[in-house]
Short mmCIF file of C-alpha atoms in Angstrom, two decimals:
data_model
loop_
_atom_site.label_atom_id
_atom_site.label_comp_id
_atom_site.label_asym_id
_atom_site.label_seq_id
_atom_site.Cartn_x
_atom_site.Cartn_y
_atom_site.Cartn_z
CA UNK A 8 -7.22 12.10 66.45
CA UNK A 9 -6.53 12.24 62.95
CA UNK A 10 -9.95 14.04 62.19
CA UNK A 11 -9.58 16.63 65.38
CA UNK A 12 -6.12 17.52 63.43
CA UNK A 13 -7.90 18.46 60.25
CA UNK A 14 -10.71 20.17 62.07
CA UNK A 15 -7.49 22.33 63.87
CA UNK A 16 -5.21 23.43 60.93
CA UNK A 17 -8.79 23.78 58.62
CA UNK A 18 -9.90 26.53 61.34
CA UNK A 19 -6.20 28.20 61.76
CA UNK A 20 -5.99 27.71 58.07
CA UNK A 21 -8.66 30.60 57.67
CA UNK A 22 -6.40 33.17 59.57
CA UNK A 23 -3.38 31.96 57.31
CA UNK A 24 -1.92 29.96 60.01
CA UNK A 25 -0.04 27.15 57.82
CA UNK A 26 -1.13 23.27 59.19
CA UNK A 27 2.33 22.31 60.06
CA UNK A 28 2.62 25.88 62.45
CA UNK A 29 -0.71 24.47 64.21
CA UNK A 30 0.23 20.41 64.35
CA UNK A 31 3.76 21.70 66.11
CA UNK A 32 1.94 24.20 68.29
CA UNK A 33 -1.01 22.21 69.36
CA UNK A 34 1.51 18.95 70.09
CA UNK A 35 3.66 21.23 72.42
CA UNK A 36 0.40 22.81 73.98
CA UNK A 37 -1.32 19.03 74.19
CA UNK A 38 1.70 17.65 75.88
CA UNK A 39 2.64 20.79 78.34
CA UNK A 40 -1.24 20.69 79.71
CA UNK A 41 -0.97 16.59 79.33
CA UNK A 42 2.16 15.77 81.78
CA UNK A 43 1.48 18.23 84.43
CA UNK A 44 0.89 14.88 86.31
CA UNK A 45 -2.91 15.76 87.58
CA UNK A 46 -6.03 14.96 86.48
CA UNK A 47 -7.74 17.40 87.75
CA UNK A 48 -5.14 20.13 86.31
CA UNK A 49 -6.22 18.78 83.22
CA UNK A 50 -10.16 18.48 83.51
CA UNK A 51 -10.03 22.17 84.76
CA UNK A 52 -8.42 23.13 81.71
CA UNK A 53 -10.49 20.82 79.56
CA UNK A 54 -13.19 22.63 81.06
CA UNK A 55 -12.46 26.44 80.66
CA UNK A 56 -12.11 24.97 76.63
CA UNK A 57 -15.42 23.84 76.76
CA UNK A 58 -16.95 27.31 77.93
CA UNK A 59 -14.77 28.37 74.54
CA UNK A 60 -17.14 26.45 72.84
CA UNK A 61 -20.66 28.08 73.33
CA UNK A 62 -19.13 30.56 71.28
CA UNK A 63 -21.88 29.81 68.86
CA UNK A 64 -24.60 30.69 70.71
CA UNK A 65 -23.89 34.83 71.46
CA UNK A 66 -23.14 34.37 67.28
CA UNK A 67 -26.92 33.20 66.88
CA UNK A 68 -27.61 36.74 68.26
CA UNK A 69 -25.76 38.48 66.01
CA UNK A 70 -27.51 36.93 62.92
CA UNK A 71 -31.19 37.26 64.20
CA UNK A 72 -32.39 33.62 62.77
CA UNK A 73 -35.79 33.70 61.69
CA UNK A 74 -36.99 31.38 65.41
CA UNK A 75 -40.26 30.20 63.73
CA UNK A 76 -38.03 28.43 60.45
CA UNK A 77 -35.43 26.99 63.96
CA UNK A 78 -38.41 25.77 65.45
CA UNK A 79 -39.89 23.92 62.10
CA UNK A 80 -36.55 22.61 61.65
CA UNK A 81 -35.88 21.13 65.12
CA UNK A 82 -39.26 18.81 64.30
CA UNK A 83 -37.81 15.69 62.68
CA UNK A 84 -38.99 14.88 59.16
CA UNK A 85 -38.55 12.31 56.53
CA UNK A 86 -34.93 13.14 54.22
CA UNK A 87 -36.38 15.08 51.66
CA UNK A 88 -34.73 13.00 48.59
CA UNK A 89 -35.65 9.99 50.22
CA UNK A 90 -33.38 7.18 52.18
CA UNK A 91 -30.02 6.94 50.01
CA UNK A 92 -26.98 5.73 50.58
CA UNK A 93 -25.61 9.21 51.02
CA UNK A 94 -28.48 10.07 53.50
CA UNK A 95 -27.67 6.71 55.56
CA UNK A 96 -23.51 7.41 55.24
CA UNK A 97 -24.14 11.06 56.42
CA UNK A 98 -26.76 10.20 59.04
CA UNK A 99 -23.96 7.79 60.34
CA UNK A 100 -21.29 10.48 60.32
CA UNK A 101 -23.44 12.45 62.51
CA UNK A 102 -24.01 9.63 65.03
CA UNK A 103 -20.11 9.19 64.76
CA UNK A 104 -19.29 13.23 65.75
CA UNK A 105 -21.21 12.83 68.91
CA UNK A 106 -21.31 9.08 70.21
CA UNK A 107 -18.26 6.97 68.96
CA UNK A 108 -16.62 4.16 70.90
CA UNK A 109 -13.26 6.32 72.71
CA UNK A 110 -15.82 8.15 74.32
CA UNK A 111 -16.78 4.85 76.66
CA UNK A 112 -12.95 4.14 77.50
CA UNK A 113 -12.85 7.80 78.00
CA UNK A 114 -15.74 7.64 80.69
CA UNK A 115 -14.45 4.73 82.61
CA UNK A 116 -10.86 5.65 82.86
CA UNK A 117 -11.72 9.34 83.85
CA UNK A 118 -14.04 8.17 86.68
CA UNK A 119 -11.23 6.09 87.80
CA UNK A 120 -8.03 9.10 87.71
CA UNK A 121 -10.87 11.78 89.07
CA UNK A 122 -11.21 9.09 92.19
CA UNK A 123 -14.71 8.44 92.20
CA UNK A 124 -16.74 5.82 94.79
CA UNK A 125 -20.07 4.87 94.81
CA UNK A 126 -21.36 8.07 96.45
CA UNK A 127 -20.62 10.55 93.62
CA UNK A 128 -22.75 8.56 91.18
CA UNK A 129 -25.33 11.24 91.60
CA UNK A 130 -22.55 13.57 90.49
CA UNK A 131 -21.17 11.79 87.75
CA UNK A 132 -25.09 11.21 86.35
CA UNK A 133 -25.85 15.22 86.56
CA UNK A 134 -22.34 16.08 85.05
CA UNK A 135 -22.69 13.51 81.99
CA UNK A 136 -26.38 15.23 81.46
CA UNK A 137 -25.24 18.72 81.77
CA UNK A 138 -22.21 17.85 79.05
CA UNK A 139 -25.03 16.14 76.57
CA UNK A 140 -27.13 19.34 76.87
CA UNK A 141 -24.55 21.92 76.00
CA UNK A 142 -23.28 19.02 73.03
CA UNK A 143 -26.90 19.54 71.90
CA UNK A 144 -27.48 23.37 72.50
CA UNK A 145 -23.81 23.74 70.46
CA UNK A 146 -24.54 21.54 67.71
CA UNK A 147 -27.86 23.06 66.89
CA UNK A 148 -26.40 26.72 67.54
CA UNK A 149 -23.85 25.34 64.48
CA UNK A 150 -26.74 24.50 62.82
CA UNK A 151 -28.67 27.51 62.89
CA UNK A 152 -25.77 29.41 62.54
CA UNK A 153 -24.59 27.57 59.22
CA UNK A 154 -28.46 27.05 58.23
CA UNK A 155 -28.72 31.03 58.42
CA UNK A 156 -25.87 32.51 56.46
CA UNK A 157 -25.30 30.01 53.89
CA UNK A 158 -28.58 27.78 52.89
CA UNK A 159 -30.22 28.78 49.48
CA UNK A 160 -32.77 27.21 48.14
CA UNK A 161 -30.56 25.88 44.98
CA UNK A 162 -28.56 24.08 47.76
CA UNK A 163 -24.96 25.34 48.32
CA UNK A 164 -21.41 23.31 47.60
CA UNK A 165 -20.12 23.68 51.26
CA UNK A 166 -18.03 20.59 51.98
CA UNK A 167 -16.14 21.29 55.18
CA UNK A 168 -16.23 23.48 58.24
CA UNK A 169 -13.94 25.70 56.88
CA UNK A 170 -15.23 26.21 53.89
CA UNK A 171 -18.39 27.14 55.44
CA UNK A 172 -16.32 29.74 57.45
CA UNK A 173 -14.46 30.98 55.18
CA UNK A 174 -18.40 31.68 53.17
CA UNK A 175 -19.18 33.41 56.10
CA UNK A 176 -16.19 35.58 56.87
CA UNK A 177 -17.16 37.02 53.32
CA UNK A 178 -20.19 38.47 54.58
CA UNK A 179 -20.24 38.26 58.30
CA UNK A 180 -16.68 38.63 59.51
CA UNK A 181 -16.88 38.52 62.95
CA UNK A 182 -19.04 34.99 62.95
CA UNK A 183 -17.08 33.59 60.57
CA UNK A 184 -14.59 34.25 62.95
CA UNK A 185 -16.58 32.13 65.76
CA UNK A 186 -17.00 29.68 63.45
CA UNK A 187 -13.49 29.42 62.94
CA UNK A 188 -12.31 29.59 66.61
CA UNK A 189 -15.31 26.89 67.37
CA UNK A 190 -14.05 24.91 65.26
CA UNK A 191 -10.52 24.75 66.68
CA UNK A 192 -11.70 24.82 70.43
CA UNK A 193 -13.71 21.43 69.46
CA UNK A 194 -10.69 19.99 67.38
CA UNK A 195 -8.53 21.07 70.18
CA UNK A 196 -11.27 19.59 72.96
CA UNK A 197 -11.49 16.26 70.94
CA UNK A 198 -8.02 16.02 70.60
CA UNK A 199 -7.33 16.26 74.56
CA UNK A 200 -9.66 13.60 75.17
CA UNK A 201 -9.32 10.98 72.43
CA UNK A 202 -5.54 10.63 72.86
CA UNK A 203 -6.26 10.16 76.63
CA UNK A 204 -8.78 7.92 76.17
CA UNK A 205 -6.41 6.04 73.95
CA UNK A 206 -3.30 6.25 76.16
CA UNK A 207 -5.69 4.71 79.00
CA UNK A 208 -7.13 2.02 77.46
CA UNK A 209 -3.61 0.85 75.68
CA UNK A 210 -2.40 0.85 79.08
CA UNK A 211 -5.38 -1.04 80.48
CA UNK A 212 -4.82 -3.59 78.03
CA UNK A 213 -1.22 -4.13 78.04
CA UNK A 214 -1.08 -3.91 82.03
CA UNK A 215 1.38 -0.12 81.72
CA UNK A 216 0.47 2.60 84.61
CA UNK A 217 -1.83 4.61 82.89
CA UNK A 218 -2.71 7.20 85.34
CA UNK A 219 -2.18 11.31 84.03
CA UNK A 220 -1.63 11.51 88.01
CA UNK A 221 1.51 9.69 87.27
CA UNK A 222 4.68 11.60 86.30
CA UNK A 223 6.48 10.44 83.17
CA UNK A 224 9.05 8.54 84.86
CA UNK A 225 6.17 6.33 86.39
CA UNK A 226 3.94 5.69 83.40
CA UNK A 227 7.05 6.15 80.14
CA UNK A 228 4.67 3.79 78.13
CA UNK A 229 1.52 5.71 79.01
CA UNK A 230 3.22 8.77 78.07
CA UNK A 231 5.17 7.40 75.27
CA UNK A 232 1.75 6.45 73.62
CA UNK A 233 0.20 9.33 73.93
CA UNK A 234 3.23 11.43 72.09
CA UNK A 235 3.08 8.84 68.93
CA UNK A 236 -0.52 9.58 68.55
CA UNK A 237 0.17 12.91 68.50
CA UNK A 238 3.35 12.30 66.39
CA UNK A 239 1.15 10.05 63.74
CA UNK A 240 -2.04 12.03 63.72
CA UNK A 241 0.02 14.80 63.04
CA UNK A 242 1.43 13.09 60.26
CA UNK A 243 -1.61 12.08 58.15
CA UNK A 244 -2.74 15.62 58.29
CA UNK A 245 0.35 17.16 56.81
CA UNK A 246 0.50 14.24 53.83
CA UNK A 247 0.09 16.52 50.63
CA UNK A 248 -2.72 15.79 48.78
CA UNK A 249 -4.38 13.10 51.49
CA UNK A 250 -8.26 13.48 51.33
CA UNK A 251 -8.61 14.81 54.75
CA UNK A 252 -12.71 15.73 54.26
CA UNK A 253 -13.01 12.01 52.63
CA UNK A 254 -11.29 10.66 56.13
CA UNK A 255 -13.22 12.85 58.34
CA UNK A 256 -16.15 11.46 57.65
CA UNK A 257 -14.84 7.78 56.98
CA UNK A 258 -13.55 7.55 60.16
CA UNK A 259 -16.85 8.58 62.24
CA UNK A 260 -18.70 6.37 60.03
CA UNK A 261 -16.37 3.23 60.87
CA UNK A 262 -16.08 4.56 64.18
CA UNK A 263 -20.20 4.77 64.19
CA UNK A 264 -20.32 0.98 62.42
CA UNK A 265 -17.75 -0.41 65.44
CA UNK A 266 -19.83 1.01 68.23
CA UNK A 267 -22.33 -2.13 68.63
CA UNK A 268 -19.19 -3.87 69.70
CA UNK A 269 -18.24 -1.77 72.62
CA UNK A 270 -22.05 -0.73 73.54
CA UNK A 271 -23.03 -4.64 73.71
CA UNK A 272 -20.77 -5.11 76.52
CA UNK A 273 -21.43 -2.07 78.17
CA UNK A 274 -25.13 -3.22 78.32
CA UNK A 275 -23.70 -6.75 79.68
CA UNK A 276 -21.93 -5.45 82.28
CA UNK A 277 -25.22 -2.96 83.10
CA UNK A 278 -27.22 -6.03 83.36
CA UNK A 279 -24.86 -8.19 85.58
CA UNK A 280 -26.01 -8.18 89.05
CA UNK A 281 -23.10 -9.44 90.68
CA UNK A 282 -21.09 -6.84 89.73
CA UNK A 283 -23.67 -3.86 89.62
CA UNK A 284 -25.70 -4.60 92.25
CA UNK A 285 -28.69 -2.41 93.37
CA UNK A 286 -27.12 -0.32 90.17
CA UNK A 287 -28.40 -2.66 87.65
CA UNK A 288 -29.90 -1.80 84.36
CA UNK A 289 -34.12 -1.34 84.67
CA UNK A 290 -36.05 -2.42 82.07
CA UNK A 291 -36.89 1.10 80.17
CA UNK A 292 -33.27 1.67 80.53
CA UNK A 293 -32.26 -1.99 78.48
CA UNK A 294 -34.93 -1.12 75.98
CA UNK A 295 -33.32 2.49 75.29
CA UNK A 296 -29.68 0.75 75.24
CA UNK A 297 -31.10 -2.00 72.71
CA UNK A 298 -32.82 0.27 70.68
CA UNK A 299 -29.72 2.46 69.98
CA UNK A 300 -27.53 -0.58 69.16
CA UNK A 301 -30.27 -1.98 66.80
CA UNK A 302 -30.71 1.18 65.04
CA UNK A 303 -27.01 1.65 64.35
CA UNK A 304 -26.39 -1.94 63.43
CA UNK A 305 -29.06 -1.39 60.60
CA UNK A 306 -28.12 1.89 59.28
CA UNK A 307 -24.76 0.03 58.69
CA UNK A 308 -26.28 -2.18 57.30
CA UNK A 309 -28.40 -0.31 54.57
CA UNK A 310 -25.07 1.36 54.26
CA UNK A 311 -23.49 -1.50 53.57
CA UNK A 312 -26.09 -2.41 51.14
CA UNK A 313 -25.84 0.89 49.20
CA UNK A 314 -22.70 0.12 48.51
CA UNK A 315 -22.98 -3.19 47.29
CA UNK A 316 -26.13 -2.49 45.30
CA UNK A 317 -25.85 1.03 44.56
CA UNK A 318 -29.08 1.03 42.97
CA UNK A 319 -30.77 -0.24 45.40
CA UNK A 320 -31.06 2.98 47.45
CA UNK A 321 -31.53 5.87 44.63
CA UNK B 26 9.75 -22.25 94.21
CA UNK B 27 6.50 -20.66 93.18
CA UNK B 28 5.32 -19.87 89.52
CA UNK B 29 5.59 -15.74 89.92
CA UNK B 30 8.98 -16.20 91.16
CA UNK B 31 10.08 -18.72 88.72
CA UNK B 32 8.92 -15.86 86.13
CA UNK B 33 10.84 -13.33 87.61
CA UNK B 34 13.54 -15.37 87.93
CA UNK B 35 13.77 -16.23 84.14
CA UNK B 36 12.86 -12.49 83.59
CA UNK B 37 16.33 -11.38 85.62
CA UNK B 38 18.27 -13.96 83.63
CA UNK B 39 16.83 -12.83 80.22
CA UNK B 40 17.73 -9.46 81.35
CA UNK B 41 21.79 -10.51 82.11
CA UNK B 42 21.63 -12.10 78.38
CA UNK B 43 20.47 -9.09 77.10
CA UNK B 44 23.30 -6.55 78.81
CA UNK B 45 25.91 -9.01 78.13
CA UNK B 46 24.48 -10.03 74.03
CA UNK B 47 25.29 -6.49 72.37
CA UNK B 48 24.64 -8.38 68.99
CA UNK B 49 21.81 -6.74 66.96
CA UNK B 50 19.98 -10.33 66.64
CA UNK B 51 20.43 -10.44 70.48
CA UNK B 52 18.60 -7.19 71.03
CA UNK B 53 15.81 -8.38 68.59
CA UNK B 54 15.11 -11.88 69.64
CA UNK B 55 15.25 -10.13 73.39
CA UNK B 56 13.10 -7.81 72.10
CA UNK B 57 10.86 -9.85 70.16
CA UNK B 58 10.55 -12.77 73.45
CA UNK B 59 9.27 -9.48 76.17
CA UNK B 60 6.38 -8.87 73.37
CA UNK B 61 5.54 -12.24 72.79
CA UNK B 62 5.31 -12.77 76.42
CA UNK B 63 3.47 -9.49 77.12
CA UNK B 64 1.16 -10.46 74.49
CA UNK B 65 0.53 -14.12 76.31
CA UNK B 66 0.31 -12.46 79.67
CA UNK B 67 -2.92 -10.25 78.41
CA UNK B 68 -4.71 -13.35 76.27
CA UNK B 69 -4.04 -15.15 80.18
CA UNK B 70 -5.20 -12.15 81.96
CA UNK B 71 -8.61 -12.05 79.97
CA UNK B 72 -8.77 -15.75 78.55
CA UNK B 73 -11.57 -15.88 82.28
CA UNK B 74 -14.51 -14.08 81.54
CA UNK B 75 -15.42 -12.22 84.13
CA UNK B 76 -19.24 -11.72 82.88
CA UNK B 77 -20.76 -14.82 83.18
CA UNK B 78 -22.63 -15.65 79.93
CA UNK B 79 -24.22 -18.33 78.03
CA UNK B 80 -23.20 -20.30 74.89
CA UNK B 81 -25.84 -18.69 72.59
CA UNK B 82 -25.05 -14.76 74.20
CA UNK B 83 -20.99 -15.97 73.48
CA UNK B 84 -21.82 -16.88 70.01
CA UNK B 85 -23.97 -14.09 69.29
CA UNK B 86 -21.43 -11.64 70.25
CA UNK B 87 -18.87 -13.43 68.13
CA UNK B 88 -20.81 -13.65 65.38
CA UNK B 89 -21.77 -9.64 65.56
CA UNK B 90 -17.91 -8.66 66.18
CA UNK B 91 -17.51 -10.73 62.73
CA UNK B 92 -20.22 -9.21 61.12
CA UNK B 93 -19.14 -5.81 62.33
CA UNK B 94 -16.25 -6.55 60.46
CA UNK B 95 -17.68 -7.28 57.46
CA UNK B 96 -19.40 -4.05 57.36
CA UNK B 97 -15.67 -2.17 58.23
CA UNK B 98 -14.21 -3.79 55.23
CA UNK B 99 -17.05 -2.63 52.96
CA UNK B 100 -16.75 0.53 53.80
CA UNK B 101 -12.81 0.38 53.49
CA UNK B 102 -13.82 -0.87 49.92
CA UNK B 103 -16.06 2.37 49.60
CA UNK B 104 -13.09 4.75 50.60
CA UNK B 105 -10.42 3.20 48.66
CA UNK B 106 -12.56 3.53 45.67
CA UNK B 107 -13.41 7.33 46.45
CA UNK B 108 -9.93 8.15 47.13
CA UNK B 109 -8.96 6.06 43.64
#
């Protein structure tokens, strides 16, 4: 939450929107769409911010990227100053942006609100692929897009989104502009979802209604939850002088290092016939699962190391 | 009488305490007793596991949540001394 709030007032920040303006108007925004007391209300609108965010891709256009440098760089290669501990904290932070351990409360609890049985699984499978695609087609549209206007080959000191909008907007004003709105439409998108997928699993746990198809005076906890985080996250961003870049990224690398804990389970439960049935993990599909934990629980760990024996990695 | 309604029974009569103690140490023990026994109600709720697993898969989970753990508070270490 915190993070999605720095992402916000960063991008508004640019058009000289001050971060207190955007934490008030965002809250009241989050809240009005939050206890309309419907889920689908709020997927729908969810939704129509998504579309907000291929924004990036008609501002690939208007930069004409050279395709045969996108297509060399799409082919993974070896970090070119070797495996450090910046490379492994970095790599982490990327895993943390797109897979981080909300995102599996999220899943669950919004399967349960939207109603789903057995026979939309088909569903559910093509609409959780069609969401990783356009995740992938955006985040390499940021890529290019950043890759484009701002890499030189003495390296450039870019050390936040905004920044590297604000770089832009000097020379292309219009896509620094995307950039810009991108970035709030994701802060704002992350935002939405996170503090549900908070509110729902504090509820789960401590046994409170937690449906958004309840009104406030059925779920107050639910609810009540869901305002402090907005109230605290809120908070942290508008502390003068906290290092919001330093706790971006800290907090999708912890996030990335406590994700073995939640996936573990999931791949449990996947692999317990009496409960999934004819739906039960296949082979290839256990080996994928395994493989992803492993590889996370050792990039922590070299992490970890680099830390401890900073010369170890150098 | 059975055990649910011997809870809600003691639940009504904590509940008559609390309108008629209008002491601040009233409100807080009340307060403090509903959490501890919200808190006792979820460790009862989950202390069956519902995934049936062996003694080794138990303690290897444990021992990763620990070591999980670990790594969290090294790289709390990290950020405190970046932010120092």
């Amino acid at each position: 939450m915190v993070t999605e709030f720095i992402g916000m007032t960063a991008a508004l920040k640019i058009f000289g929107v001050p971060p207190i303006l955007t934490i008030i108007d965002v809250s009241i925004l989050m809240i009005s769409i939050f206890v309309h007391g419907r889920y689908w209300t709020w997927e729908k609108i969810v939704l129509l911010f998504c579309v907000l965010n291929l924004i990036y891709i008609p501002a690939i256009l208007l930069i004409h990227p050279n395709f045969s440098d996108v297509i060399k760089g799409l082919i993974p290669i070896l970090p070119i100053g070797g495996f450090t501990g910046d490379f492994f904290f970095f790599f982490m932070a990327n895993i943390g942006t797109t897979i981080a351990p909300w995102m599996i409360f999220f899943q669950q609890s919004s399967v349960v609100d939207k109603g789903m049985t057995e026979k939309d699984i088909s569903f559910g499978k093509f609409d959780t692929a069609v969401g990783a695609f356009f995740t992938v087609v955006v985040a390499i549209a940021c890529v290019i897009l950043t890759g484009t206007l701002l890499f030189k080959p003495g390296g450039v000191d870019i050390e936040s989104a905004a920044q590297a909008a604000i770089a832009i907007m000097g020379s292309s004003p219009l896509v620094g502009s995307a950039l810009a709105i991108g970035l709030f439409d994701a802060g704002l998108l992350g935002a939405m979802c996170i503090s549900l997928a908070s509110s729902w699993a504090m509820g789960e746990v401590f046994g409170w209604v937690h449906s958004i198809n309840n009104k406030v005076s059925e779920a107050p906890m639910f609810y009540a939850f869901y305002f402090l985080s907005l109230f605290f996250a809120g908070l942290v961003v508008i502390t003068p002088g906290a290092p919001l870049v330093l706790i971006t990224l800290f907090v999708q690398v912890i996030a990335v290092t406590l994700l073995p804990a939640a996936l573990v389970f999931l791949l449990l439960l996947r692999n317990n016939e009496e409960m999934m049935g004819k739906y039960k993990n296949t082979l290839m599909q256990n080996i994928w699962g395994f493989l992803i934990v492993f590889t996370i629980i050792i990039v922590s760990t070299l992490y970890a190391l680099s830390v401890i024996f900073p010369e170890m990695f150098k | 009488m059975s055990t649910d309604k011997m809870e809600n029974y003691q639940e009504m009569k904590n509940m008559v305490n609390y309108v008629n103690d209008t002491s601040e140490q009233g409100r807080i023990s009340f307060v403090l007793k509903r959490w501890r026994k919200a808190i006792y109600n979820i460790n009862k709720k989950y202390s069956k596991l519902r995934l049936k697993m062996t003694h080794l898969v138990r303690f290897s989970l444990l021992a990763l949540r620990l070591y999980l753990i670990m790594l969290v508070i090294i790289l709390s270490y990290k950020f405190y001394t970046m932010v120092r």
